[in-house]
mmCIF file of C-alpha atoms in Angstrom:
data_model
loop_
_atom_site.group_PDB
_atom_site.id
_atom_site.type_symbol
_atom_site.label_atom_id
_atom_site.label_comp_id
_atom_site.label_asym_id
_atom_site.label_seq_id
_atom_site.Cartn_x
_atom_site.Cartn_y
_atom_site.Cartn_z
ATOM 1 C CA UNK A 1 101.353 -18.753 -101.628
ATOM 2 C CA UNK A 2 104.044 -17.007 -103.475
ATOM 3 C CA UNK A 3 104.493 -13.277 -103.817
ATOM 4 C CA UNK A 4 105.125 -13.256 -107.660
ATOM 5 C CA UNK A 5 104.872 -15.426 -110.110
ATOM 6 C CA UNK A 6 106.472 -15.008 -113.748
ATOM 7 C CA UNK A 7 105.292 -16.126 -116.695
ATOM 8 C CA UNK A 8 107.828 -16.523 -119.365
ATOM 9 C CA UNK A 9 111.643 -15.704 -118.774
ATOM 10 C CA UNK A 10 112.787 -14.487 -121.712
ATOM 11 C CA UNK A 11 114.927 -11.400 -121.435
ATOM 12 C CA UNK A 12 113.270 -8.367 -120.245
ATOM 13 C CA UNK A 13 111.084 -11.678 -116.886
ATOM 14 C CA UNK A 14 115.477 -13.163 -116.387
ATOM 15 C CA UNK A 15 116.355 -8.907 -115.859
ATOM 16 C CA UNK A 16 112.981 -8.690 -113.450
ATOM 17 C CA UNK A 17 113.741 -12.263 -111.549
ATOM 18 C CA UNK A 18 117.367 -11.090 -111.261
ATOM 19 C CA UNK A 19 116.609 -7.622 -110.275
ATOM 20 C CA UNK A 20 114.699 -8.510 -107.192
ATOM 21 C CA UNK A 21 116.286 -11.251 -105.950
ATOM 22 C CA UNK A 22 120.591 -9.888 -106.536
ATOM 23 C CA UNK A 23 118.795 -6.170 -104.565
ATOM 24 C CA UNK A 24 117.484 -8.729 -101.961
ATOM 25 C CA UNK A 25 113.316 -6.864 -102.744
ATOM 26 C CA UNK A 26 112.392 -10.859 -102.960
ATOM 27 C CA UNK A 27 113.782 -14.415 -101.595
ATOM 28 C CA UNK A 28 114.004 -17.116 -103.976
ATOM 29 C CA UNK A 29 111.396 -18.557 -102.127
ATOM 30 C CA UNK A 30 108.513 -15.834 -103.277
ATOM 31 C CA UNK A 31 108.983 -16.355 -106.248
ATOM 32 C CA UNK A 32 107.615 -18.799 -108.746
ATOM 33 C CA UNK A 33 108.329 -19.122 -112.152
ATOM 34 C CA UNK A 34 107.303 -20.809 -115.356
ATOM 35 C CA UNK A 35 108.883 -20.815 -118.976
ATOM 36 C CA UNK A 36 108.440 -23.197 -121.726
ATOM 37 C CA UNK A 37 112.314 -23.892 -122.508
ATOM 38 C CA UNK A 38 113.429 -24.598 -119.199
ATOM 39 C CA UNK A 39 116.857 -23.890 -121.195
ATOM 40 C CA UNK A 40 116.708 -20.204 -119.571
ATOM 41 C CA UNK A 41 115.973 -21.208 -116.587
ATOM 42 C CA UNK A 42 118.676 -22.809 -115.731
ATOM 43 C CA UNK A 43 121.404 -19.603 -114.860
ATOM 44 C CA UNK A 44 118.078 -18.386 -112.544
ATOM 45 C CA UNK A 45 118.378 -21.821 -110.992
ATOM 46 C CA UNK A 46 121.332 -22.388 -110.449
ATOM 47 C CA UNK A 47 122.196 -19.016 -109.060
ATOM 48 C CA UNK A 48 119.303 -18.504 -106.980
ATOM 49 C CA UNK A 49 117.589 -22.043 -106.416
ATOM 50 C CA UNK A 50 114.689 -20.454 -108.446
ATOM 51 C CA UNK A 51 111.586 -22.749 -107.495
ATOM 52 C CA UNK A 52 110.483 -23.248 -111.311
ATOM 53 C CA UNK A 53 106.444 -24.687 -111.643
ATOM 54 C CA UNK A 54 105.918 -27.413 -113.672
ATOM 55 C CA UNK A 55 103.228 -24.781 -115.654
ATOM 56 C CA UNK A 56 101.091 -21.573 -115.893
ATOM 57 C CA UNK A 57 98.570 -22.541 -114.766
ATOM 58 C CA UNK A 58 100.621 -23.789 -110.969
ATOM 59 C CA UNK A 59 101.901 -20.397 -111.156
ATOM 60 C CA UNK A 60 99.349 -18.577 -111.935
ATOM 61 C CA UNK A 61 97.193 -19.718 -109.081
ATOM 62 C CA UNK A 62 99.893 -19.242 -106.246
ATOM 63 C CA UNK A 63 101.184 -15.761 -107.571
ATOM 64 C CA UNK A 64 99.729 -12.467 -105.309
ATOM 65 C CA UNK A 65 101.195 -10.926 -107.635
ATOM 66 C CA UNK A 66 101.525 -12.386 -111.601
ATOM 67 C CA UNK A 67 103.959 -11.107 -114.054
ATOM 68 C CA UNK A 68 103.394 -12.114 -117.643
ATOM 69 C CA UNK A 69 106.907 -11.608 -119.466
ATOM 70 C CA UNK A 70 105.629 -13.115 -122.732
ATOM 71 C CA UNK A 71 105.191 -11.461 -126.539
ATOM 72 C CA UNK A 72 101.939 -9.228 -127.057
ATOM 73 C CA UNK A 73 100.396 -11.305 -129.262
ATOM 74 C CA UNK A 74 100.518 -14.508 -126.662
ATOM 75 C CA UNK A 75 98.432 -12.553 -123.852
ATOM 76 C CA UNK A 76 95.227 -13.554 -124.941
ATOM 77 C CA UNK A 77 95.647 -17.385 -126.222
ATOM 78 C CA UNK A 78 97.634 -17.278 -122.412
ATOM 79 C CA UNK A 79 95.482 -15.605 -120.517
ATOM 80 C CA UNK A 80 92.410 -17.596 -122.127
ATOM 81 C CA UNK A 81 93.886 -20.924 -121.338
ATOM 82 C CA UNK A 82 94.666 -19.738 -117.608
ATOM 83 C CA UNK A 83 90.631 -18.500 -116.568
ATOM 84 C CA UNK A 84 89.871 -21.183 -114.172
ATOM 85 C CA UNK A 85 93.380 -20.319 -113.069
ATOM 86 C CA UNK A 86 92.667 -16.975 -111.803
ATOM 87 C CA UNK A 87 89.628 -16.182 -110.130
ATOM 88 C CA UNK A 88 91.903 -15.511 -107.305
ATOM 89 C CA UNK A 89 92.382 -12.103 -109.140
ATOM 90 C CA UNK A 90 96.234 -11.823 -108.583
ATOM 91 C CA UNK A 91 97.720 -8.722 -109.079
ATOM 92 C CA UNK A 92 98.494 -8.975 -113.120
ATOM 93 C CA UNK A 93 101.244 -7.694 -114.367
ATOM 94 C CA UNK A 94 102.044 -7.016 -117.817
ATOM 95 C CA UNK A 95 104.757 -5.771 -119.724
ATOM 96 C CA UNK A 96 103.247 -6.638 -123.219
ATOM 97 C CA UNK A 97 104.014 -3.136 -125.596
ATOM 98 C CA UNK A 98 102.200 -2.205 -127.496
ATOM 99 C CA UNK A 99 98.822 -3.677 -125.473
ATOM 100 C CA UNK A 100 96.538 -1.540 -123.410
ATOM 101 C CA UNK A 101 95.078 -2.208 -120.816
ATOM 102 C CA UNK A 102 92.025 -2.415 -121.411
ATOM 103 C CA UNK A 103 92.814 -5.015 -123.763
ATOM 104 C CA UNK A 104 93.632 -7.469 -121.543
ATOM 105 C CA UNK A 105 90.711 -6.766 -119.392
ATOM 106 C CA UNK A 106 89.085 -8.626 -122.098
ATOM 107 C CA UNK A 107 90.707 -11.612 -121.041
ATOM 108 C CA UNK A 108 90.721 -11.534 -117.598
ATOM 109 C CA UNK A 109 87.434 -12.446 -114.868
ATOM 110 C CA UNK A 110 85.888 -8.762 -113.912
ATOM 111 C CA UNK A 111 87.817 -6.311 -112.202
ATOM 112 C CA UNK A 112 90.805 -8.216 -111.830
ATOM 113 C CA UNK A 113 93.531 -6.035 -110.434
ATOM 114 C CA UNK A 114 96.179 -4.939 -113.530
ATOM 115 C CA UNK A 115 99.528 -3.358 -113.856
ATOM 116 C CA UNK A 116 100.902 -2.516 -117.179
ATOM 117 C CA UNK A 117 104.138 -2.110 -116.662
ATOM 118 C CA UNK A 118 106.805 -0.726 -119.910
ATOM 119 C CA UNK A 119 110.587 -1.685 -118.581
ATOM 120 C CA UNK A 120 113.894 -0.302 -121.563
ATOM 121 C CA UNK A 121 116.260 -3.132 -122.244
ATOM 122 C CA UNK A 122 118.318 -1.630 -120.117
ATOM 123 C CA UNK A 123 116.904 -3.182 -117.130
ATOM 124 C CA UNK A 124 119.948 -6.372 -117.627
ATOM 125 C CA UNK A 125 122.150 -3.823 -116.332
ATOM 126 C CA UNK A 126 119.500 -2.662 -113.182
ATOM 127 C CA UNK A 127 119.201 0.793 -115.406
ATOM 128 C CA UNK A 128 115.337 0.140 -116.421
ATOM 129 C CA UNK A 129 113.513 3.568 -116.213
ATOM 130 C CA UNK A 130 109.961 1.686 -116.116
ATOM 131 C CA UNK A 131 106.565 3.324 -116.940
ATOM 132 C CA UNK A 132 103.430 1.939 -114.898
ATOM 133 C CA UNK A 133 99.900 2.117 -115.347
ATOM 134 C CA UNK A 134 97.175 1.148 -113.169
ATOM 135 C CA UNK A 135 93.497 -0.491 -113.695
ATOM 136 C CA UNK A 136 90.921 1.435 -111.102
ATOM 137 C CA UNK A 137 91.224 -2.057 -109.454
ATOM 138 C CA UNK A 138 94.809 -1.896 -108.093
ATOM 139 C CA UNK A 139 94.657 -0.067 -104.892
ATOM 140 C CA UNK A 140 97.869 2.033 -103.362
ATOM 141 C CA UNK A 141 99.500 -0.703 -101.386
ATOM 142 C CA UNK A 142 99.202 -2.769 -104.684
ATOM 143 C CA UNK A 143 100.639 -0.367 -106.629
ATOM 144 C CA UNK A 144 103.108 0.656 -104.601
ATOM 145 C CA UNK A 145 104.722 -2.989 -104.443
ATOM 146 C CA UNK A 146 104.811 -2.822 -108.040
ATOM 147 C CA UNK A 147 106.597 0.142 -108.276
ATOM 148 C CA UNK A 148 108.823 -0.573 -105.494
ATOM 149 C CA UNK A 149 109.831 -4.415 -107.535
ATOM 150 C CA UNK A 150 110.532 -2.507 -110.978
ATOM 151 C CA UNK A 151 112.853 -0.256 -109.173
ATOM 152 C CA UNK A 152 115.314 -2.803 -108.757
ATOM 153 C CA UNK A 153 115.942 -3.165 -111.867
ATOM 154 C CA UNK A 154 115.937 1.016 -112.206
ATOM 155 C CA UNK A 155 113.875 3.943 -111.683
ATOM 156 C CA UNK A 156 110.175 3.575 -112.055
ATOM 157 C CA UNK A 157 107.571 6.378 -113.053
ATOM 158 C CA UNK A 158 103.742 6.970 -113.540
ATOM 159 C CA UNK A 159 102.446 7.565 -116.332
ATOM 160 C CA UNK A 160 98.931 8.018 -117.377
ATOM 161 C CA UNK A 161 97.715 5.005 -120.042
ATOM 162 C CA UNK A 162 97.267 7.902 -122.472
ATOM 163 C CA UNK A 163 101.026 9.292 -122.727
ATOM 164 C CA UNK A 164 102.287 5.050 -123.266
ATOM 165 C CA UNK A 165 102.870 6.149 -126.069
ATOM 166 C CA UNK A 166 105.474 8.560 -126.281
ATOM 167 C CA UNK A 167 106.770 7.363 -122.782
ATOM 168 C CA UNK A 168 108.315 4.768 -124.904
ATOM 169 C CA UNK A 169 109.199 6.227 -127.547
ATOM 170 C CA UNK A 170 111.183 8.422 -125.103
ATOM 171 C CA UNK A 171 112.279 6.036 -123.008
ATOM 172 C CA UNK A 172 111.427 2.147 -124.322
ATOM 173 C CA UNK A 173 112.948 3.351 -128.290
ATOM 174 C CA UNK A 174 115.004 5.979 -127.137
ATOM 175 C CA UNK A 175 117.878 3.158 -125.877
ATOM 176 C CA UNK A 176 118.735 2.055 -129.456
ATOM 177 C CA UNK A 177 119.232 5.445 -130.806
ATOM 178 C CA UNK A 178 121.685 6.369 -127.985
ATOM 179 C CA UNK A 179 123.526 3.076 -129.083
ATOM 180 C CA UNK A 180 123.735 4.152 -132.518
ATOM 181 C CA UNK A 181 124.472 8.176 -132.312
ATOM 182 C CA UNK A 182 127.974 5.966 -129.762
ATOM 183 C CA UNK A 183 128.954 4.424 -133.323
ATOM 184 C CA UNK A 184 129.022 7.257 -135.110
ATOM 185 C CA UNK A 185 130.782 8.649 -132.746
ATOM 186 C CA UNK A 186 133.172 5.913 -132.357
ATOM 187 C CA UNK A 187 133.292 5.294 -135.903
ATOM 188 C CA UNK A 188 134.744 9.148 -136.320
ATOM 189 C CA UNK A 189 137.782 7.572 -133.900
ATOM 190 C CA UNK A 190 138.500 5.017 -135.959
ATOM 191 C CA UNK A 191 138.681 7.215 -139.237
ATOM 192 C CA UNK A 192 140.915 9.539 -137.232
ATOM 193 C CA UNK A 193 142.533 6.552 -135.737
ATOM 194 C CA UNK A 194 141.445 5.212 -132.280
ATOM 195 C CA UNK A 195 140.754 1.213 -132.496
ATOM 196 C CA UNK A 196 137.324 0.866 -132.368
ATOM 197 C CA UNK A 197 136.937 -0.630 -129.092
ATOM 198 C CA UNK A 198 139.059 2.376 -127.690
ATOM 199 C CA UNK A 199 136.524 5.067 -128.847
ATOM 200 C CA UNK A 200 133.776 2.964 -127.922
ATOM 201 C CA UNK A 201 134.913 3.182 -124.693
ATOM 202 C CA UNK A 202 135.476 6.561 -124.453
ATOM 203 C CA UNK A 203 132.278 7.739 -125.774
ATOM 204 C CA UNK A 204 129.936 5.304 -123.912
ATOM 205 C CA UNK A 205 131.363 6.428 -121.250
ATOM 206 C CA UNK A 206 131.272 10.741 -121.953
ATOM 207 C CA UNK A 207 127.549 9.826 -123.052
ATOM 208 C CA UNK A 208 126.964 7.531 -119.250
ATOM 209 C CA UNK A 209 128.675 10.917 -117.427
ATOM 210 C CA UNK A 210 126.018 12.843 -119.704
ATOM 211 C CA UNK A 211 123.309 12.044 -118.875
ATOM 212 C CA UNK A 212 124.374 11.831 -114.958
ATOM 213 C CA UNK A 213 125.128 15.444 -115.307
ATOM 214 C CA UNK A 214 121.727 15.350 -117.038
ATOM 215 C CA UNK A 215 119.908 13.758 -114.459
ATOM 216 C CA UNK A 216 122.201 16.112 -111.915
ATOM 217 C CA UNK A 217 121.346 19.306 -112.419
ATOM 218 C CA UNK A 218 117.251 18.835 -113.401
ATOM 219 C CA UNK A 219 116.677 19.728 -109.350
ATOM 220 C CA UNK A 220 118.598 22.887 -110.020
ATOM 221 C CA UNK A 221 117.474 23.576 -112.878
ATOM 222 C CA UNK A 222 118.866 23.797 -115.188
ATOM 223 C CA UNK A 223 118.886 22.653 -118.495
ATOM 224 C CA UNK A 224 120.596 20.261 -121.595
ATOM 225 C CA UNK A 225 120.814 23.875 -123.063
ATOM 226 C CA UNK A 226 121.693 24.852 -120.045
ATOM 227 C CA UNK A 227 125.059 22.697 -119.521
ATOM 228 C CA UNK A 228 125.168 22.959 -123.596
ATOM 229 C CA UNK A 229 125.872 26.640 -122.690
ATOM 230 C CA UNK A 230 128.621 25.896 -120.491
ATOM 231 C CA UNK A 231 130.634 23.037 -122.827
ATOM 232 C CA UNK A 232 130.713 25.485 -125.808
ATOM 233 C CA UNK A 233 133.324 27.837 -125.570
ATOM 234 C CA UNK A 234 133.135 31.570 -127.745
ATOM 235 C CA UNK A 235 135.110 30.132 -131.306
ATOM 236 C CA UNK A 236 135.864 26.716 -129.953
ATOM 237 C CA UNK A 237 135.804 23.217 -131.127
ATOM 238 C CA UNK A 238 133.120 21.777 -129.097
ATOM 239 C CA UNK A 239 130.332 24.816 -130.942
ATOM 240 C CA UNK A 240 131.927 24.367 -133.925
ATOM 241 C CA UNK A 241 130.833 20.297 -134.078
ATOM 242 C CA UNK A 242 127.353 21.255 -132.540
ATOM 243 C CA UNK A 243 126.628 23.411 -135.111
ATOM 244 C CA UNK A 244 127.989 21.117 -137.378
ATOM 245 C CA UNK A 245 125.259 18.116 -135.985
ATOM 246 C CA UNK A 246 122.117 21.068 -136.485
ATOM 247 C CA UNK A 247 123.245 21.962 -139.830
ATOM 248 C CA UNK A 248 123.501 18.110 -140.334
ATOM 249 C CA UNK A 249 119.444 17.947 -138.636
ATOM 250 C CA UNK A 250 121.333 16.773 -136.191
ATOM 251 C CA UNK A 251 118.124 17.703 -133.507
ATOM 252 C CA UNK A 252 115.234 17.702 -136.311
ATOM 253 C CA UNK A 253 116.330 14.021 -136.680
ATOM 254 C CA UNK A 254 115.619 13.059 -132.729
ATOM 255 C CA UNK A 255 112.247 15.117 -133.032
ATOM 256 C CA UNK A 256 111.072 12.969 -136.136
ATOM 257 C CA UNK A 257 113.039 9.317 -134.674
ATOM 258 C CA UNK A 258 110.323 9.593 -131.657
ATOM 259 C CA UNK A 259 107.748 10.679 -133.423
ATOM 260 C CA UNK A 260 107.675 7.853 -136.069
ATOM 261 C CA UNK A 261 107.754 5.788 -132.836
ATOM 262 C CA UNK A 262 104.738 7.184 -131.367
ATOM 263 C CA UNK A 263 103.181 6.521 -134.290
ATOM 264 C CA UNK A 264 103.624 3.283 -134.449
ATOM 265 C CA UNK A 265 103.199 2.373 -131.468
ATOM 266 C CA UNK A 266 99.277 4.028 -131.770
ATOM 267 C CA UNK A 267 98.917 2.064 -135.428
ATOM 268 C CA UNK A 268 99.746 -1.517 -133.250
ATOM 269 C CA UNK A 269 97.953 -0.989 -130.461
ATOM 270 C CA UNK A 270 94.569 0.425 -132.683
ATOM 271 C CA UNK A 271 94.558 3.202 -130.976
#
């Protein structure tokens, strides 16, 4: 038996495997992977000598923890196909967006431990923010081990499943919105004479540093508004730009994006 079996090694599944192996959290011999396209596995095979299974059934039969890296629409047919291979009830981990625990349980043997995880795209560079929820059959030890796995690709938070829609908006969708913010500022830099790559690099570093500053100051009790007040000198350029952003609807637009994403998530999940 292997510690972790992975079925579906796309961008996210591959990032998780790479994070686990690069951090030393798991050794190559503790992971068994399968993907319908062998091409997606070649770099992991070459770099880490990652064992590859001939089929999904072998992975399911041998895994203590089973990560399902398939798209949401692929969960039901995959689990139906694997029914006979899941009788030992591995701890199943789903990263399928918009697919609640109850819907996945319908396709698993009764009382199978199931953990739902929502990582984000920054897992590709080891900087994900992953939300984790579990059903009643997951032991405290198993939940701790799953959390440790995902902390190899960033940070984690235990989230009540009823709050997964808002977590998905704040952590799963927001990277795209931040990318748009960065690109918009960089475009203004180009308009003022900078090259696009140079402007993008400047803005991205400023955003990265600002995010770290927020995290560093949360424990001392300084919220983002407090940091804004530190930067805004009376009559200065920063407050002038900030007021222009607010006049253009920046804060309401940001909140609207969150509310729209939450609504869409609930529509897709049927909740």
